[in-house]
Amino acid sequence: QDQLQQKIICPGPVTCLTASPNGLYILAGVAESIYLWEVSNGNLLAILNRHYQDLTCLCFTDDSSHFLSGAKDCLALVWNLYNVLQAEPSQIPDPRHVWSRHSLPITDLCCGFGGPLARAATASLDQTAKLWEVSSGELLLSVLFDVGIMAVTLDLSEYHMFCGGMDGSIFQVDLCTWPVQRDRTFQTERENGKVFKGHRNQVTCLSVSTDGSLLLSGSHDETVRLWDIQSKQCLKTMNHKGPVTNAFIVLAPANMFNPDGKPSMPLPKFSRHLHGTESSDEPGTEGVTLRLGLHQQEPGQSYLEKAERMYSQMYSTREKNLVGDQEHLTIQVSELEEEVSNLRKINKDLFDFSTRIITKPAK
């Protein structure tokens, strides 16, 4: 059947690509730069240049509030999407965290469940896979292997971390073992029951089913394999004509088998220039971009600036509470209670004013 095909020309060779879970934004790695597009109108919203070498991987948190980037410069960066969207085009926003514990290029990233409070895993050619906390930026776990790690993923419950090696092996790391150690060494000869063996070349991608029973893997040996996690047996092998670079498990959409379930609107042409600059691919392109919280006429803080401050206060309260700083928690709670009381007073004044206007007798 005829299918809608569209070619979108990017500013250069794309080394990695991802879409936000809410479907609003597209991220692409072109050389050492990160390009951020808005899907609805194709506007290029930001170009981030904080890496020193080519990008290798990108991923979003499950709530689309943050995204992570990894590159050959051995750095993994955590970005707040709100800060990126609200920054002026001439300024490059600072990443929320800079993770520099790896000593060789980053090969893969994976973000767990929980939005800003999620945990993220990074893989590297330095033969380690590391687990981080997105909110605080702290390193939670570092596992050393015998080979370079090319792919990493977490199961939905985050009991296990799966790492794909350059030799074709897939390692299963238990995250709930006791005693807790930040630095661990995965010894293959002692943990033979936690290794998936079958690929004959480096494993490039990993994905776990939502029920945590199946593992999908792709490799440069031109095969995709489906594994039973409990028994470590290969259930199915799919051959491809060429190295497999990406494969993942997704839930089937509701209209997958509906013959009428086709896209009703094609994607717009993605711009190659920043939105709002003089140079543009199509001068007549229509689209509306809301940049809330900027260019306010009043000297005070805008509503979104206040909301961002309250947002940061709430999450700093959670982080401080985790380390036991009760005095700081009390101060933050009192500030939040004062803000609530002010909002209640404003609401009451508005109600009284509208009541007087409505009930005022006509002259």
XYZ file of C-alpha atoms in Angstrom:
363
model
C 0.000 0.000 0.000
C 1.057 3.589 -0.551
C 2.631 5.109 2.516
C 3.359 8.730 3.343
C 7.104 9.305 3.150
C 8.840 12.560 3.882
C 12.512 13.479 3.885
C 13.613 16.089 6.409
C 17.038 17.582 5.734
C 19.047 18.230 8.910
C 22.019 20.604 9.313
C 24.435 17.647 9.226
C 24.755 13.892 9.769
C 22.551 12.856 12.696
C 24.360 10.600 15.193
C 21.446 10.170 17.627
C 17.742 11.042 17.673
C 14.914 10.895 20.197
C 11.384 12.255 20.711
C 9.826 13.442 23.963
C 7.236 11.016 25.410
C 4.532 13.698 25.137
C 5.226 13.982 21.382
C 5.891 17.732 21.396
C 9.641 17.891 20.800
C 12.393 16.200 18.790
C 16.065 16.081 19.817
C 18.894 15.322 17.404
C 22.638 15.123 17.846
C 24.561 16.697 14.958
C 28.331 16.661 15.528
C 28.862 18.123 19.037
C 25.564 20.102 19.023
C 22.066 19.238 20.268
C 19.189 20.481 18.088
C 15.717 20.895 19.615
C 12.681 21.130 17.292
C 9.004 21.677 17.997
C 7.055 18.945 16.187
C 3.832 20.889 15.549
C 5.386 23.645 13.419
C 8.962 22.492 12.728
C 10.551 25.478 14.492
C 14.132 25.022 15.656
C 13.926 26.211 19.273
C 17.484 25.745 20.521
C 21.000 24.651 19.583
C 22.984 23.493 22.615
C 26.773 23.459 22.372
C 28.111 22.180 25.668
C 29.778 18.977 24.464
C 33.304 18.993 23.058
C 33.010 15.992 20.744
C 30.291 14.234 18.732
C 27.025 13.247 20.415
C 26.421 9.515 20.829
C 23.070 9.238 22.668
C 20.040 11.219 23.837
C 17.050 10.331 26.016
C 14.124 12.035 27.798
C 12.700 11.436 31.250
C 9.274 9.812 31.191
C 7.490 13.122 31.949
C 9.419 15.051 29.241
C 10.664 17.593 31.799
C 14.369 16.729 31.441
C 16.619 15.128 28.866
C 20.089 13.578 28.991
C 22.896 13.719 26.462
C 26.066 11.664 26.138
C 29.053 12.171 23.843
C 32.530 11.029 22.933
C 33.970 13.633 25.313
C 33.167 11.224 28.204
C 30.506 13.605 29.585
C 26.829 12.959 30.297
C 24.725 16.107 30.756
C 21.281 16.536 32.334
C 19.159 19.358 30.886
C 16.007 20.999 32.235
C 13.694 21.431 29.235
C 11.955 24.413 30.876
C 15.251 26.308 31.176
C 16.216 25.454 27.595
C 12.892 26.715 26.188
C 12.911 29.932 28.215
C 16.508 30.904 27.399
C 17.222 33.662 24.910
C 18.411 32.429 21.481
C 21.761 34.181 21.973
C 22.417 32.377 25.272
C 23.228 28.730 25.909
C 21.609 27.543 29.167
C 23.666 25.628 31.679
C 22.900 21.920 32.136
C 21.442 20.933 35.474
C 24.163 18.319 36.063
C 27.474 17.440 34.442
C 28.491 13.818 35.015
C 32.206 13.384 34.345
C 33.026 10.093 36.099
C 33.556 8.141 32.859
C 37.043 8.035 31.354
C 36.112 6.978 27.794
C 33.246 7.905 25.385
C 29.646 7.450 26.521
C 27.897 4.802 24.415
C 24.342 4.668 25.781
C 21.883 6.296 28.200
C 18.742 5.016 29.893
C 16.311 6.866 32.166
C 14.006 5.115 34.610
C 10.567 6.012 35.931
C 9.868 9.087 38.041
C 10.450 12.227 35.998
C 12.870 14.586 37.809
C 13.198 12.023 40.623
C 14.171 9.171 38.299
C 17.406 7.228 38.149
C 19.496 7.160 34.997
C 22.059 4.648 33.735
C 25.081 5.409 31.557
C 27.338 3.016 29.634
C 30.851 3.660 28.402
C 33.810 2.158 26.594
C 35.734 2.382 29.888
C 34.101 -0.989 30.776
C 31.752 0.528 33.357
C 28.021 1.153 33.676
C 26.935 3.748 36.215
C 23.624 4.524 37.914
C 22.795 8.131 38.838
C 20.086 10.108 40.602
C 18.668 12.801 38.311
C 17.379 15.091 41.090
C 20.639 15.423 43.039
C 23.126 14.327 40.377
C 24.700 11.836 42.796
C 26.420 8.650 41.634
C 24.581 5.662 43.124
C 26.394 2.694 41.601
C 29.364 1.921 39.358
C 29.842 -1.584 37.943
C 33.106 -2.628 36.285
C 33.059 -5.310 33.544
C 35.681 -7.205 31.549
C 34.682 -5.555 28.253
C 33.487 -2.169 27.012
C 29.748 -1.591 27.438
C 27.793 -0.519 24.341
C 24.171 -0.588 25.585
C 22.323 -0.300 28.901
C 18.692 -0.462 30.011
C 16.591 -0.889 33.155
C 13.502 -3.002 33.713
C 10.324 -1.160 34.661
C 10.594 -2.037 38.375
C 14.328 -1.156 38.326
C 15.362 -4.384 40.022
C 17.874 -5.163 37.281
C 20.189 -3.276 34.947
C 21.076 -4.984 31.646
C 24.381 -4.157 29.949
C 25.456 -5.189 26.451
C 29.172 -5.759 25.871
C 31.485 -5.445 22.894
C 32.032 -9.228 22.838
C 28.298 -9.968 22.368
C 27.552 -10.814 25.998
C 24.637 -9.292 27.897
C 25.093 -8.902 31.652
C 22.296 -8.740 34.241
C 23.182 -6.599 37.274
C 20.977 -6.916 40.364
C 20.310 -3.497 41.890
C 18.804 -4.795 45.135
C 21.676 -6.976 46.367
C 22.959 -6.705 49.908
C 25.275 -5.289 51.168
C 24.980 -2.069 49.178
C 28.233 -1.090 47.443
C 28.762 1.956 45.265
C 31.647 0.337 43.364
C 31.208 -3.252 42.224
C 32.992 -5.608 39.853
C 30.968 -7.997 37.690
C 32.921 -11.264 37.678
C 31.607 -13.348 34.800
C 32.992 -16.668 36.080
C 31.188 -16.266 39.429
C 27.924 -14.905 37.988
C 27.567 -17.218 35.019
C 23.811 -17.480 35.592
C 23.398 -13.748 34.929
C 24.865 -13.610 31.430
C 22.971 -13.891 28.118
C 25.176 -15.614 25.521
C 24.353 -15.877 21.829
C 25.438 -12.754 19.947
C 28.714 -13.024 18.036
C 29.467 -9.292 17.868
C 28.912 -6.177 19.963
C 25.430 -5.561 21.382
C 24.179 -2.133 20.294
C 20.702 -1.869 21.848
C 18.607 -3.380 24.642
C 14.922 -3.126 25.594
C 12.827 -4.821 28.307
C 9.116 -5.622 28.008
C 6.704 -3.852 30.353
C 6.068 -7.030 32.366
C 9.795 -7.567 32.867
C 9.835 -11.069 31.379
C 11.394 -10.476 27.950
C 14.594 -8.797 26.787
C 15.162 -7.599 23.218
C 18.709 -7.141 21.938
C 20.254 -5.990 18.665
C 23.825 -6.573 17.551
C 26.371 -5.937 14.819
C 26.145 -9.663 14.032
C 23.065 -8.672 11.971
C 20.540 -10.313 14.316
C 17.880 -9.244 16.806
C 17.239 -11.699 19.621
C 14.347 -12.074 22.056
C 15.312 -13.546 25.433
C 13.457 -14.996 28.390
C 14.996 -13.100 31.305
C 14.410 -15.745 33.976
C 15.923 -18.680 32.073
C 18.391 -16.625 29.919
C 17.219 -18.642 26.885
C 16.914 -17.146 23.414
C 13.276 -17.478 22.298
C 13.553 -16.032 18.809
C 16.233 -14.785 16.401
C 15.467 -12.315 13.595
C 18.072 -11.857 10.869
C 18.768 -8.533 9.177
C 20.835 -7.473 6.181
C 23.446 -5.428 7.969
C 24.372 -4.431 11.527
C 21.447 -3.619 13.839
C 21.854 -0.173 15.399
C 18.554 0.247 17.267
C 15.617 -1.874 18.417
C 13.092 -1.430 21.213
C 9.794 -2.785 22.539
C 6.754 -0.468 22.515
C 3.100 -0.918 23.400
C 0.960 -1.384 20.305
C -1.222 1.701 19.650
C -4.985 1.266 19.814
C -5.488 1.956 16.088
C -2.639 -0.289 14.909
C -4.948 -2.681 13.047
C -7.500 -0.065 12.011
C -7.273 0.449 8.220
C -8.391 4.069 8.658
C -5.819 4.816 11.341
C -3.413 6.851 9.235
C -1.760 10.182 10.060
C -4.144 12.950 9.035
C -1.488 15.652 8.963
C 2.063 15.326 7.605
C 5.013 16.583 9.603
C 6.081 20.136 8.768
C 9.492 20.847 7.331
C 11.981 21.168 10.169
C 13.766 24.512 10.121
C 17.544 24.671 9.902
C 17.743 28.068 11.610
C 16.770 29.164 15.094
C 13.196 30.371 15.453
C 13.053 34.170 15.653
C 16.259 34.856 13.734
C 16.283 36.745 10.448
C 17.385 33.785 8.318
C 14.661 31.241 7.713
C 14.002 28.362 5.366
C 10.436 29.465 4.662
C 9.599 33.120 5.357
C 5.892 32.387 5.112
C 5.863 29.546 7.607
C 2.931 29.832 9.935
C 3.181 28.876 13.575
C 2.763 30.197 17.066
C 5.434 29.736 19.705
C 4.613 30.712 23.276
C 7.595 31.912 25.291
C 5.846 32.433 28.591
C 7.480 34.344 31.390
C 9.703 36.541 29.189
C 9.527 40.270 28.368
C 7.073 41.081 31.163
C 6.166 44.769 31.449
C 5.873 44.851 35.233
C 9.118 44.991 37.218
C 8.114 42.107 39.478
C 8.450 38.401 38.851
C 6.188 36.796 36.277
C 3.839 34.008 37.216
C 5.994 31.352 35.550
C 9.091 32.661 37.303
C 7.297 32.344 40.623
C 6.073 28.875 39.689
C 9.606 27.821 38.775
C 10.870 29.144 42.121
C 8.165 27.219 43.981
C 8.945 24.132 41.899
C 12.638 24.340 42.797
C 11.761 24.893 46.453
C 9.577 21.800 46.589
C 12.226 19.569 45.047
C 15.027 21.051 47.120
C 12.829 20.328 50.142
C 12.570 16.674 49.106
C 16.303 16.398 48.549
C 17.155 18.072 51.853
C 14.627 15.902 53.655
C 16.350 12.793 52.311
C 19.603 13.812 53.974
C 17.859 14.712 57.219
C 18.032 18.519 57.212
C 14.875 19.114 59.258
C 15.623 22.776 59.964
C 15.832 23.598 56.255
C 12.639 21.610 55.688
C 10.789 23.672 58.325
C 11.857 26.931 56.659
C 10.755 25.747 53.231
C 7.376 24.550 54.564
C 6.765 27.907 56.272
C 7.536 29.733 53.005
C 5.091 27.516 51.130
C 2.395 28.056 53.795
C 2.914 31.829 53.575
C 2.560 31.684 49.782
C -0.691 29.705 50.122
C -2.101 32.226 52.606
C -1.240 35.106 50.249
C -3.007 33.373 47.378
C -6.071 32.799 49.560
C -6.141 36.482 50.522
C -5.885 37.546 46.865
C -8.722 35.179 45.971
C -10.917 36.567 48.772
C -10.237 40.177 47.725
C -11.191 39.369 44.141
C -14.396 37.697 45.322
C -15.354 40.663 47.529
C -14.627 43.144 44.740
C -16.713 41.236 42.184
C -19.537 40.890 44.709
C -19.643 44.651 45.290
C -19.722 45.326 41.547
C -22.547 42.825 40.924
C -24.712 43.883 43.890
C -24.189 47.637 43.408
C -27.620 49.197 42.818
C -28.157 50.858 39.481
C -28.448 54.662 39.486
